[in-house]
Each structure stands twice: as C-alpha cells, then as structure tokens.
PDB file of C-alpha atoms in Angstrom:
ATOM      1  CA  UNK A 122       7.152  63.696   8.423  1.00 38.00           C
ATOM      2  CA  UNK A 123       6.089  65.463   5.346  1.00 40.00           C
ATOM      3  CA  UNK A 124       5.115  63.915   2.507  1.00 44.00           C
ATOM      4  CA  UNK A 125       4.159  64.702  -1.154  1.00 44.00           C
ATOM      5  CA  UNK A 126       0.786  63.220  -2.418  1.00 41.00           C
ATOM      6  CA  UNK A 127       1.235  60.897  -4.789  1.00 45.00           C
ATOM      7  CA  UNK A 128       0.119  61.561  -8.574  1.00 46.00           C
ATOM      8  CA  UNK A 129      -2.782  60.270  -9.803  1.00 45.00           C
ATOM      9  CA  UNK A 130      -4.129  59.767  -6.109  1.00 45.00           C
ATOM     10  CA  UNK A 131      -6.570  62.967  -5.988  1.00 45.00           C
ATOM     11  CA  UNK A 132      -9.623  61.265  -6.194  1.00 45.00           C
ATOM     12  CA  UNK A 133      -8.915  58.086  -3.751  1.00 46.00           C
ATOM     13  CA  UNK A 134      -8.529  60.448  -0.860  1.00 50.00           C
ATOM     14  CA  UNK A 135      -6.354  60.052   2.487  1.00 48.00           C
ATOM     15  CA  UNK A 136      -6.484  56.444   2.799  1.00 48.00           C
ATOM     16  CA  UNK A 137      -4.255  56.287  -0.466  1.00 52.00           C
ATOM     17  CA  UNK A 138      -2.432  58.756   0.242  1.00 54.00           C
ATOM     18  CA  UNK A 139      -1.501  57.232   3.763  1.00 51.00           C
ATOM     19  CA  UNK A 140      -0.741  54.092   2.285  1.00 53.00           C
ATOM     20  CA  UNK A 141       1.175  55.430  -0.329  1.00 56.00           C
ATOM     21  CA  UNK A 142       3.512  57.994   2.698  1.00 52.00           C
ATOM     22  CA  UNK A 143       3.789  54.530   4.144  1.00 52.00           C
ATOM     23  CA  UNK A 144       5.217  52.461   1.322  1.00 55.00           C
ATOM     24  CA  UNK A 145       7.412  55.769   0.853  1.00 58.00           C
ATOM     25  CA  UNK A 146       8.510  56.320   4.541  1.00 52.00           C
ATOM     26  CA  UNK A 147       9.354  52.397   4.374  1.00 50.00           C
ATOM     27  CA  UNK A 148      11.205  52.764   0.892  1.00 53.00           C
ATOM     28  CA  UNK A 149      13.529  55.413   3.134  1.00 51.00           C
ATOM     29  CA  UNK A 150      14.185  53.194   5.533  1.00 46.00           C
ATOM     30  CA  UNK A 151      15.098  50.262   4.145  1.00 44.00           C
ATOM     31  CA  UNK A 152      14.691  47.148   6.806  1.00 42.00           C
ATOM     32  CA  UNK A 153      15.832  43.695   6.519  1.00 39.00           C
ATOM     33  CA  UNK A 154      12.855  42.049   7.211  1.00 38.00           C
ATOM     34  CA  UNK A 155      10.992  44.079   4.028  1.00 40.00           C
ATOM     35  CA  UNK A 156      13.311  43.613   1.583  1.00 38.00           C
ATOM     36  CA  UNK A 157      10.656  44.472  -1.280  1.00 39.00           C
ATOM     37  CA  UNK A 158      10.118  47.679   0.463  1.00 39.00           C
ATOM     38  CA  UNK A 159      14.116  48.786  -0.338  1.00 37.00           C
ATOM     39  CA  UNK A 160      15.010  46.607  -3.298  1.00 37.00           C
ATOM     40  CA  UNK A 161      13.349  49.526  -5.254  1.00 40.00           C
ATOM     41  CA  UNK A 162      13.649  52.836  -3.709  1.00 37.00           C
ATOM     42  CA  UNK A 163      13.457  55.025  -6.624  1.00 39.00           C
ATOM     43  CA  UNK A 164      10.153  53.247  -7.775  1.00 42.00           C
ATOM     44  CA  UNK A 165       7.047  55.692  -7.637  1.00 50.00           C
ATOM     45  CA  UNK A 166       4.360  53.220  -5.095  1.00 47.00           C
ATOM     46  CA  UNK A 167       1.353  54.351  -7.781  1.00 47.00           C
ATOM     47  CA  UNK A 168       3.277  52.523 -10.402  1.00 51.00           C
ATOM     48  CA  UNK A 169       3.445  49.426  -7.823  1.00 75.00           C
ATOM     49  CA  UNK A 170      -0.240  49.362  -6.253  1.00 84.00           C
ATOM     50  CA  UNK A 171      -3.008  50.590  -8.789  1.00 89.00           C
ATOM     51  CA  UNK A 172      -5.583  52.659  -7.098  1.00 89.00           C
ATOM     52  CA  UNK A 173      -8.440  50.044  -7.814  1.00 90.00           C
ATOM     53  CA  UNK A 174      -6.169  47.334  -6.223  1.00 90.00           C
ATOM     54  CA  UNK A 175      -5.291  50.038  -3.067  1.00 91.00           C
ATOM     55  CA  UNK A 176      -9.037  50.775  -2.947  1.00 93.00           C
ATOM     56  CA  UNK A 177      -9.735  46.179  -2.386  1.00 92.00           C
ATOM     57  CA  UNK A 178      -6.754  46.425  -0.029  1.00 90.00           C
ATOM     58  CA  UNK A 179      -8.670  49.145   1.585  1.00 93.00           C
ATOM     59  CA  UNK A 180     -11.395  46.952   2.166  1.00 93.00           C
ATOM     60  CA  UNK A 181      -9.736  43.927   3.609  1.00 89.00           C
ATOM     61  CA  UNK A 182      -7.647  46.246   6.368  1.00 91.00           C
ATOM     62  CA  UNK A 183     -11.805  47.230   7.321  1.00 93.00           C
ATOM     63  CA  UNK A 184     -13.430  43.889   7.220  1.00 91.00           C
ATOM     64  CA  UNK A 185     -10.487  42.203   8.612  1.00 87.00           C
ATOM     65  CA  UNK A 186      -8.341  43.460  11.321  1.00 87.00           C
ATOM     66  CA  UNK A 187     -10.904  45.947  12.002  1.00 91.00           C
ATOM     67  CA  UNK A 188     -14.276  44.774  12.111  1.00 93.00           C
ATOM     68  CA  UNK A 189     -13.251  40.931  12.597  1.00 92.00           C
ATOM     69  CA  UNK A 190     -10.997  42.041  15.395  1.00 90.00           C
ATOM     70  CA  UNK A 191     -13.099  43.627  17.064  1.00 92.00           C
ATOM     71  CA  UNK A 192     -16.081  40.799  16.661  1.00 94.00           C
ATOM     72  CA  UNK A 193     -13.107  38.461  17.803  1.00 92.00           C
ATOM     73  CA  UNK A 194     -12.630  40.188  20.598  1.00 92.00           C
ATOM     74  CA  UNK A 195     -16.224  40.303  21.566  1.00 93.00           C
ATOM     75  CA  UNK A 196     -16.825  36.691  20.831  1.00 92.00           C
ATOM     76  CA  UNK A 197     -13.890  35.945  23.599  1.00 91.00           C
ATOM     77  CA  UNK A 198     -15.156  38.144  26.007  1.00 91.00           C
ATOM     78  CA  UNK A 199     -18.872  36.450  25.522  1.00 90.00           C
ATOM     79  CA  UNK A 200     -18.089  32.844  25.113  1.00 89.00           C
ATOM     80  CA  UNK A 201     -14.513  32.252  26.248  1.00 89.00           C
ATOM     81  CA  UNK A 202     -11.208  31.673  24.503  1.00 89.00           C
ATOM     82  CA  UNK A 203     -11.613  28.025  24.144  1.00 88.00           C
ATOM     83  CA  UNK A 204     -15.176  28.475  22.570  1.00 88.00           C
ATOM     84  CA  UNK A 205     -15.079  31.414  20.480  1.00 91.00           C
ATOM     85  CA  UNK A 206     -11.905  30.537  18.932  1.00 90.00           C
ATOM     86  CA  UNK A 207     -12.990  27.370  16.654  1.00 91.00           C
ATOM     87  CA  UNK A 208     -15.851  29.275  15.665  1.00 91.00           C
ATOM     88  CA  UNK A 209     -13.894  32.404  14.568  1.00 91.00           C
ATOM     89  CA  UNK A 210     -11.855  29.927  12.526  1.00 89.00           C
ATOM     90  CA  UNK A 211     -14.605  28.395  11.106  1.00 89.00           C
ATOM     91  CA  UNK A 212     -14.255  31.725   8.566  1.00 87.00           C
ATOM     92  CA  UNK A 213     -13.403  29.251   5.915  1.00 88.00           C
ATOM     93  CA  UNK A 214     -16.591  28.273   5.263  1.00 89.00           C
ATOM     94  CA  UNK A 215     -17.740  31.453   4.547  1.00 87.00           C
ATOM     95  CA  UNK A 216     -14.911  31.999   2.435  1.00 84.00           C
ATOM     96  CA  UNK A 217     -15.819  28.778   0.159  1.00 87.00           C
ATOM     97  CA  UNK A 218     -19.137  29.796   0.087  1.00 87.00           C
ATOM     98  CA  UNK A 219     -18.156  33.055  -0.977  1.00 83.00           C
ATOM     99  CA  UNK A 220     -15.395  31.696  -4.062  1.00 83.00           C
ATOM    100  CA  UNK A 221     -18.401  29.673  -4.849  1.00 85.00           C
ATOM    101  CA  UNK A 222     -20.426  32.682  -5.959  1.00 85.00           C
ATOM    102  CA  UNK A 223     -18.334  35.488  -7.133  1.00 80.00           C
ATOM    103  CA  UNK A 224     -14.771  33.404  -8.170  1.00 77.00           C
ATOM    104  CA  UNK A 225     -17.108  30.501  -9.954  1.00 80.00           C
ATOM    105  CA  UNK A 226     -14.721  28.119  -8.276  1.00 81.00           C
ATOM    106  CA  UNK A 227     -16.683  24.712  -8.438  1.00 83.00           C
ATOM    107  CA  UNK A 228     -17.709  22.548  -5.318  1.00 85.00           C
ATOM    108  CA  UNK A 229     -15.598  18.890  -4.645  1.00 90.00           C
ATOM    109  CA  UNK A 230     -16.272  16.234  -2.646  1.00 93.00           C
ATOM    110  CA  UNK A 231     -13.156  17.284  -0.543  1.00 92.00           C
ATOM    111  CA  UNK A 232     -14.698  20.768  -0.184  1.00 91.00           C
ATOM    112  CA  UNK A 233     -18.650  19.599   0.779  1.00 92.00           C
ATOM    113  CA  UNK A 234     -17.150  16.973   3.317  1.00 94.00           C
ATOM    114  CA  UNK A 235     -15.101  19.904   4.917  1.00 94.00           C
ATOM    115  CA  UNK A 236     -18.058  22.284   4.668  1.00 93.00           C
ATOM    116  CA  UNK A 237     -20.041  19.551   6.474  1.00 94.00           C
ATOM    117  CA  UNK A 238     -17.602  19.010   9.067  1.00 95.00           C
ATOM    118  CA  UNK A 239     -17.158  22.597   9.997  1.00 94.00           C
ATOM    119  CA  UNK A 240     -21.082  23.066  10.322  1.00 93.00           C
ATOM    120  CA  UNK A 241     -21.083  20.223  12.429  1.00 94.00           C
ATOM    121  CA  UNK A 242     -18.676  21.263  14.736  1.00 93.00           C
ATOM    122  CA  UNK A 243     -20.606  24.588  14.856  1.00 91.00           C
ATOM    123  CA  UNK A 244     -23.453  22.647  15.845  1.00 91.00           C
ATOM    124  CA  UNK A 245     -21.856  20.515  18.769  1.00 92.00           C
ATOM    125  CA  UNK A 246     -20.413  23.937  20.079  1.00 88.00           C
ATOM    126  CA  UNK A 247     -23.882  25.550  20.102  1.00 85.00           C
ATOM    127  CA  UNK A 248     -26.193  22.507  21.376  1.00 81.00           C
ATOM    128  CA  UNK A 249     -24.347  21.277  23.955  1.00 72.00           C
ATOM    129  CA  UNK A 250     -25.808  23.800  26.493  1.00 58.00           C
ATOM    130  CA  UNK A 251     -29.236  23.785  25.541  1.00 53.00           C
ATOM    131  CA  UNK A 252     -29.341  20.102  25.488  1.00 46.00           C
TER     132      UNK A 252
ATOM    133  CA  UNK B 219     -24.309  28.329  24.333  1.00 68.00           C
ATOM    134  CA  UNK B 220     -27.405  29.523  23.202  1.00 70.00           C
ATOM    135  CA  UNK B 221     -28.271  31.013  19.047  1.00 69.00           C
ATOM    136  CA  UNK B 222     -27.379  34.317  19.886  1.00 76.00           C
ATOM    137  CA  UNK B 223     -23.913  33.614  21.029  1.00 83.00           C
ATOM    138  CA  UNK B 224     -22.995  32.407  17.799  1.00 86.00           C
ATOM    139  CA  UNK B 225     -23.241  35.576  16.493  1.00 90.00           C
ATOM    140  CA  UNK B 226     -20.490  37.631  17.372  1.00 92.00           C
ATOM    141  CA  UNK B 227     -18.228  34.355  16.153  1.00 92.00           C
ATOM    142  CA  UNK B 228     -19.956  34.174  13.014  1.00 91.00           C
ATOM    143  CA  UNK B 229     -19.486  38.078  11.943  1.00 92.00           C
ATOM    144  CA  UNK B 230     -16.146  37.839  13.201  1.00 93.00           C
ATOM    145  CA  UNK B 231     -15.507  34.350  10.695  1.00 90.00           C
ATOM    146  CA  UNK B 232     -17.826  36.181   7.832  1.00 89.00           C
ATOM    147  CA  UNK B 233     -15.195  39.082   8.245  1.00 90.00           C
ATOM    148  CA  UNK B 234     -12.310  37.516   7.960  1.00 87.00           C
ATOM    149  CA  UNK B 235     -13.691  35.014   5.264  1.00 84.00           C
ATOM    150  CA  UNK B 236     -14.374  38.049   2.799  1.00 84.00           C
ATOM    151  CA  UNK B 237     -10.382  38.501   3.236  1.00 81.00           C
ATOM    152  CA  UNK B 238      -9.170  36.571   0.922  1.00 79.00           C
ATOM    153  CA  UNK B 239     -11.288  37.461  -1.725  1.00 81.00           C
ATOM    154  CA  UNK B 240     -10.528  40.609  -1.334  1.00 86.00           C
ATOM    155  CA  UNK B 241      -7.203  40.312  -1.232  1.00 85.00           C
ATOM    156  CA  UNK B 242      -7.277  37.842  -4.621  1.00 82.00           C
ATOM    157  CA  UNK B 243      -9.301  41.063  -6.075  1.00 85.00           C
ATOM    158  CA  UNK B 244      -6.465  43.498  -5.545  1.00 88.00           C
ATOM    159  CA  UNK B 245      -3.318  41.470  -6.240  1.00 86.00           C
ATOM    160  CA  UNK B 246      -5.573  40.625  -9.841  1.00 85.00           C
ATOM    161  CA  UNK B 247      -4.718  44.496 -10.452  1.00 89.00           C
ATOM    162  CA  UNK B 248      -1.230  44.573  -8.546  1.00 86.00           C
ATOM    163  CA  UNK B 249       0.662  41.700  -7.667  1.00 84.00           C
ATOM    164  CA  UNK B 250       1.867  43.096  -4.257  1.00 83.00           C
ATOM    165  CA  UNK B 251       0.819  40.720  -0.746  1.00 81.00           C
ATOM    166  CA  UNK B 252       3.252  42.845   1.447  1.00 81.00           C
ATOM    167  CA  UNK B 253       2.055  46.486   0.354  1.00 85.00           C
ATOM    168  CA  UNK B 254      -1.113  45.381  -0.223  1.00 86.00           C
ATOM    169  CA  UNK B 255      -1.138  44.321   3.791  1.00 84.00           C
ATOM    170  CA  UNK B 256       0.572  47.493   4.459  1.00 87.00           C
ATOM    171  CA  UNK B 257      -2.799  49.271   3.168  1.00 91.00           C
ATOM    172  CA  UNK B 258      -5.114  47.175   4.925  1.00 90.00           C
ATOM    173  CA  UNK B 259      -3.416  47.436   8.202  1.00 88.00           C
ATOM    174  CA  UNK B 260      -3.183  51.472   7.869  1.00 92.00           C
ATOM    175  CA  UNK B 261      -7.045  51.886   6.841  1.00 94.00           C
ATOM    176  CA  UNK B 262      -7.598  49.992   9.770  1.00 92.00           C
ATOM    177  CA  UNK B 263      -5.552  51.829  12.509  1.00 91.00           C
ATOM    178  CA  UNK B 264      -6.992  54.977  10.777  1.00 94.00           C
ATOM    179  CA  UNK B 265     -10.820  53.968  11.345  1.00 93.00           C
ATOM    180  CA  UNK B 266      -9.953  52.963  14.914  1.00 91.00           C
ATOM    181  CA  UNK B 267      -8.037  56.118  15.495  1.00 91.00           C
ATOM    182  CA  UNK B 268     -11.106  58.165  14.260  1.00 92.00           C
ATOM    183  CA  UNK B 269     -13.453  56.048  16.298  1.00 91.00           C
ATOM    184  CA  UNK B 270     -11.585  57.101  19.682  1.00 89.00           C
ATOM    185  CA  UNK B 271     -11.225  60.762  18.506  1.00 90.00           C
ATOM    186  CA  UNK B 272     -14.551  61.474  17.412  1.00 91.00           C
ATOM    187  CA  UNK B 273     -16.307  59.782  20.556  1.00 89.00           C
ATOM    188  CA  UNK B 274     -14.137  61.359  22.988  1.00 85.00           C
ATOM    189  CA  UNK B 275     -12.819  57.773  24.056  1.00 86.00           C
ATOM    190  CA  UNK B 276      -9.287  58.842  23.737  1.00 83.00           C
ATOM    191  CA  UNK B 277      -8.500  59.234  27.333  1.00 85.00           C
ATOM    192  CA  UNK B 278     -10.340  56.455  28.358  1.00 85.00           C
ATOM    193  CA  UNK B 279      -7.925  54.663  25.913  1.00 83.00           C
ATOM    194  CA  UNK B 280      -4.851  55.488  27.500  1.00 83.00           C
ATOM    195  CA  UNK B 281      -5.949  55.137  31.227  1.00 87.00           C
ATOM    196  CA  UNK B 282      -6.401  52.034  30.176  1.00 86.00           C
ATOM    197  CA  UNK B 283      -4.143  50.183  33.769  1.00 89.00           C
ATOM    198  CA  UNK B 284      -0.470  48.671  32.334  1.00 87.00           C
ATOM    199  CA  UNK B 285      -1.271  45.704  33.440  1.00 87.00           C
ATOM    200  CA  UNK B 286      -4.348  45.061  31.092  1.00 87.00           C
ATOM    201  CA  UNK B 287      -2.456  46.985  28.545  1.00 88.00           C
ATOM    202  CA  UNK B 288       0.049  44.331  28.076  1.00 91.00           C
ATOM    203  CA  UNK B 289      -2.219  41.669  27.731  1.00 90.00           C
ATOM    204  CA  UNK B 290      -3.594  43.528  24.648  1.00 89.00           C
ATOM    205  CA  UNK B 291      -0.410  44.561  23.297  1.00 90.00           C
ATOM    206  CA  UNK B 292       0.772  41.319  23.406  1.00 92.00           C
ATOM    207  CA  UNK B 293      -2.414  39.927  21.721  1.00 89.00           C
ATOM    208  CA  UNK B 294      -1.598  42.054  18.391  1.00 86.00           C
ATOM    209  CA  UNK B 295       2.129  41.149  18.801  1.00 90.00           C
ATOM    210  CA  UNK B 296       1.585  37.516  18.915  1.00 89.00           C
ATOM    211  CA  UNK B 297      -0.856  37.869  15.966  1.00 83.00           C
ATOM    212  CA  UNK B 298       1.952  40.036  13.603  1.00 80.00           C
ATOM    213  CA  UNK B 299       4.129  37.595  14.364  1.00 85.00           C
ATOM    214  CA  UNK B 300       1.507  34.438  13.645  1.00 83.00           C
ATOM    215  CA  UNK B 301       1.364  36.422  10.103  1.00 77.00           C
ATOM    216  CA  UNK B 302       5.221  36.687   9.635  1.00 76.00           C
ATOM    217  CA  UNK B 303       5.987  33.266  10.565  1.00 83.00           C
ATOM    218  CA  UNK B 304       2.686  32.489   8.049  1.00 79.00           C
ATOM    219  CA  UNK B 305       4.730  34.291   5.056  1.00 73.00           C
ATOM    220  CA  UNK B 306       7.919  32.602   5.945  1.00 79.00           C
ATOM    221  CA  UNK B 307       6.824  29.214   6.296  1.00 82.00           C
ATOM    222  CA  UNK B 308       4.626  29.800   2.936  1.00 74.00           C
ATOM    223  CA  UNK B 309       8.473  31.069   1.420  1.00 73.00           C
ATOM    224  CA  UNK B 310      10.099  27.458   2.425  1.00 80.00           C
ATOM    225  CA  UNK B 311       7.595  25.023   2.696  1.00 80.00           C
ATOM    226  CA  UNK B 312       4.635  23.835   0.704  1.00 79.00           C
ATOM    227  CA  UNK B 313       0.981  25.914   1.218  1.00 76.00           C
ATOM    228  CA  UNK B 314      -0.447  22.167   1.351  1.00 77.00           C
ATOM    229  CA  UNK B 315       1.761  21.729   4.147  1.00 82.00           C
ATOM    230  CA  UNK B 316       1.253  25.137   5.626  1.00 82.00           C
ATOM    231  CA  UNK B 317      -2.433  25.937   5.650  1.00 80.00           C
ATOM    232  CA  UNK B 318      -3.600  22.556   7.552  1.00 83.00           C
ATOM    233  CA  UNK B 319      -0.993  23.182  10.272  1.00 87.00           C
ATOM    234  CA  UNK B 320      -2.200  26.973  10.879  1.00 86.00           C
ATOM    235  CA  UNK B 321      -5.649  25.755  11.014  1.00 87.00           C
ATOM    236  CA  UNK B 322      -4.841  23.605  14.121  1.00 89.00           C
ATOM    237  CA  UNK B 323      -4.839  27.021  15.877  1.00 89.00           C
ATOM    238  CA  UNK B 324      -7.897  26.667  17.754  1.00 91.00           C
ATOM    239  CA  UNK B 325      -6.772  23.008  19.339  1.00 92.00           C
ATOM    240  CA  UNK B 326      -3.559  25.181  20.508  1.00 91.00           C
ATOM    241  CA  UNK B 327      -6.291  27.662  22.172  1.00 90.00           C
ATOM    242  CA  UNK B 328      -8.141  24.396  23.792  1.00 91.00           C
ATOM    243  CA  UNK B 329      -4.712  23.128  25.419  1.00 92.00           C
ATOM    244  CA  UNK B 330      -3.827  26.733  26.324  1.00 91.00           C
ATOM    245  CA  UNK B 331      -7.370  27.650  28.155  1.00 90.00           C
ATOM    246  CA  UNK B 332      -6.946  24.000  29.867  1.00 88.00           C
ATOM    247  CA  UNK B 333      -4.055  25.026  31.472  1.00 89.00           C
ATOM    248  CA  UNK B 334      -3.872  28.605  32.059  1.00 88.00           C
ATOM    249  CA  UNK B 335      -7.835  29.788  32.356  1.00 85.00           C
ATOM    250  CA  UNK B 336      -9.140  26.852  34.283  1.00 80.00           C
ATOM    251  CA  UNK B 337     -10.457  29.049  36.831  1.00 81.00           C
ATOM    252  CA  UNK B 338     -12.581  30.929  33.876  1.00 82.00           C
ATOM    253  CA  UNK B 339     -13.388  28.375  31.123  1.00 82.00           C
ATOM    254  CA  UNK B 340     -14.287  24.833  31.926  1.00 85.00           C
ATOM    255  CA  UNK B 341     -13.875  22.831  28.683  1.00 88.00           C
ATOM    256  CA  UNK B 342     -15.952  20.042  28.156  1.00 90.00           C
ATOM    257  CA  UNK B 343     -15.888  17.323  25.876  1.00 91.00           C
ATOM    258  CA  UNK B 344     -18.611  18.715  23.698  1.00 91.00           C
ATOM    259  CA  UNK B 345     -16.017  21.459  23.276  1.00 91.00           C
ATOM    260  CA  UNK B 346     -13.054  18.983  22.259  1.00 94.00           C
ATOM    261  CA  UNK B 347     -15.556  17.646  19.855  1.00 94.00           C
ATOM    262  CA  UNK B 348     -17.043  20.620  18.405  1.00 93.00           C
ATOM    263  CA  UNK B 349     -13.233  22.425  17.966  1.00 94.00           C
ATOM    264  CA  UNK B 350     -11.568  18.897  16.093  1.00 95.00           C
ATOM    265  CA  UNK B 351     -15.032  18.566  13.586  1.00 95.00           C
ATOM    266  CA  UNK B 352     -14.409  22.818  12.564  1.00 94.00           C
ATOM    267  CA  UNK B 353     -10.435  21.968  12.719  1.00 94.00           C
ATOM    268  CA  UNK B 354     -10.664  18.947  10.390  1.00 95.00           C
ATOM    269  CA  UNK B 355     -12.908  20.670   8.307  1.00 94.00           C
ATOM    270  CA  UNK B 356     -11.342  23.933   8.002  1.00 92.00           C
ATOM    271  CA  UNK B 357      -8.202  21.389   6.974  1.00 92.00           C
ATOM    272  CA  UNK B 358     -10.342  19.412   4.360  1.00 92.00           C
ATOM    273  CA  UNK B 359     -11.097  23.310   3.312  1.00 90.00           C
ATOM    274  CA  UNK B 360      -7.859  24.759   2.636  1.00 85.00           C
ATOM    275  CA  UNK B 361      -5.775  21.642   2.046  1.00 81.00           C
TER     276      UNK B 361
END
C-alpha cells in the first residue's frame, strides 16, 4: 500500500516514516480494539507524535522487544525457563537505578529494601550451583 | 549456575529496564502510549527483518519445521496479549494493584516448568527461594 511521507519527516528517515504509514494505515481501518487510532482519522500523525518523541519510541522498540527479546530468549535456552525468568524480571532494578540518575527520582526505604531483595534473590539463583 | 550465566539475564533485564525511561522520555514530548508502542514494535520488526535479509538467514527462517514454529508464534502471542490485558487492567483497576500482580510472573513460570518441563528443568528449592526474594522485591519496586 502506498503511502505519502509525512511532512516534516525528511530528516528522521524510514523508521518515521514507517511508523507514521502505520498510524495512517490504522487510522483507515478503524478497529475496535484501537479506538484512539479511529477517533481521529483526519488528524495528520506528525501533529500527534513529535519526531523527537518518535525518535525515544524508536529506541525502546530496539532495546526492548528487540535486543531484550532476543537476550530473553537466549537466557531460556542457557539456563531454563524456570531460572532465567526471575532474573529477566529482575529488570526493575536496573530501571530504579537508572530513574535514580537521569529522572533525579530520590531513593526510599521501600525502594532500597526492594533493591536488596532483588539482588538477593539474584544471588541465591547464581550460588546455589557453585556451592 | 555459574557468573557467566547471569549474563544473558542481566542484558536482557538492563534492556528492558531502559524501557520505561524511554518511554517516560517520549510521552514528555507526545502524550501517546499506544502510537508510541506502535513505533517501537515497527523499528523492531524492521531491524529483525534486515538482520535475516542481509545475512542470507531468510530461508533458514522459514524452513523453520511447523511444529517449532508454533511454539514461537505462540510465545509473541501470549506476550501481546500479556501487554493488552496489562493496558486494560491499568484502564479499570488501580496501577498499585496492577504492577505487583504482573510481577508475580516469574512464580507463574516456576509452577508452569514444574509441571510441564520436568523432564528438562529440575527446580530446586534454591530456585523457589531465589524467584520469591526478586518477586517480592520487584513488588516492593513498583508498588
């Protein structure tokens, strides 16, 4: 299916572009279970998603379901369902540590218990063997 | 489990941990979860698309048997619909509410491997322990 690139997209490249023929191909065919996606079909999808925000969304579809799928995937394969799955979820963590430095979000007692718990459980998981 | 194990795990969580900052990045500049997701999701097929095309792997990716196939598919089924049923639940019930109960995931995966890998995984009780410590902190975390 054709579609037009969007204005003001040039210097993104395809990526935008693809997301924005997305947004539009959805906008055309409106579906009840993405009712923001019809509710306004004559609205342009660079007036809904700035480039700088498509560009961070960009980012997340890489880290995420790409390179943390794949990772995921690995970790099963290498360690088991059971095993790798806790420690894939222990992503948290990382998260608080990373709110910590670039949000400035500020460290609890609730938050530094949990952090402790999680590296805990990380370290039963990876001692029991070489015990 | 030995060090290096951990280490596939750990870039998978360190992945999926920048997420949400990411995400809180963009919807600063556009309020928009659901297109937002739309973007992420396409960037990704597109990089794993070009991975298979440009190392010839394309072939090997459909011969892949039916059987196996499935499995796969419905791995990424399950997980769109973990993410829908995320959204909705966020839409009628409380995120304090929400987010604890999704983190139990991995004590679902210990019950599920108990009963339908036994002949692949044996789960001991260091495991049990290790998954409710990460669990109860991961709910301590986002709670």
């Amino acid at each position: 299916m054709g579609c037009d690139p969007c204005p003001g997209t040039q210097r993104l490249g395809s990526l935008h572009r693809l997301g924005c023929c997305i947004v539009r191909a959805a906008r055309q065919y409106p579906s009840p279970f993405l009712p923001c996606f019809s509710a306004s079909a004559t609205c342009d999808s660079t007036q809904v998603v700035a480039p700088q925000a498509a560009l961070w969304f960009v980012g997340v579809g890489l880290l995420g379901p790409c390179l943390g799928r794949l990772f995921n995937y690995m970790s099963v394969a290498r360690l088991g369902a059971a095993r790798a799955t806790p420690l894939v979820n222990a992503s948290p963590l990382f998260t608080t540590l990373l709110a910590l430095v670039f949000l400035g979000e500020h460290i609890t007692l609730k938050i530094l218990l949990g952090m402790l718990c999680v590296v805990a459980g990380i370290a039963v998981l990876t001692g029991q063997r070489r015990a | 489990m030995s060090l290096s194990d951990l280490l596939y795990p750990l870039l998978a969580a360190l992945c999926y941990s920048t997420n949400p900052i990411m995400v809180k990045m963009g919807l600063r500049i556009s309020n928009e979860p659901l297109l937002g997701a739309t973007i992420g999701m396409a960037a990704s097929t597109v990089v794993y698309a070009a991975y298979f095309l440009l190392t010839s792997q394309m072939r090997d990716l459909l011969a892949v048997p039916p059987r196996i196939g499935w499995y796969f598919a419905l791995a990424g089924v399950s997980s769109t619909l973990g993410m829908f049923t995320f959204f909705t639940a966020l839409e009628h019930t409380s995120a304090t509410i929400v987010a604890p109960l999704v983190s139990a995931a991995p004590l679902v995966t210990l019950l599920l491997s108990r009963l339908t890998l036994q002949e692949t995984e044996r789960i001991t009780l260091f495991d049990v322990l290790g998954t409710v410590l990460i669990v109860a902190g991961v709910v301590l975390l986002v709670s």
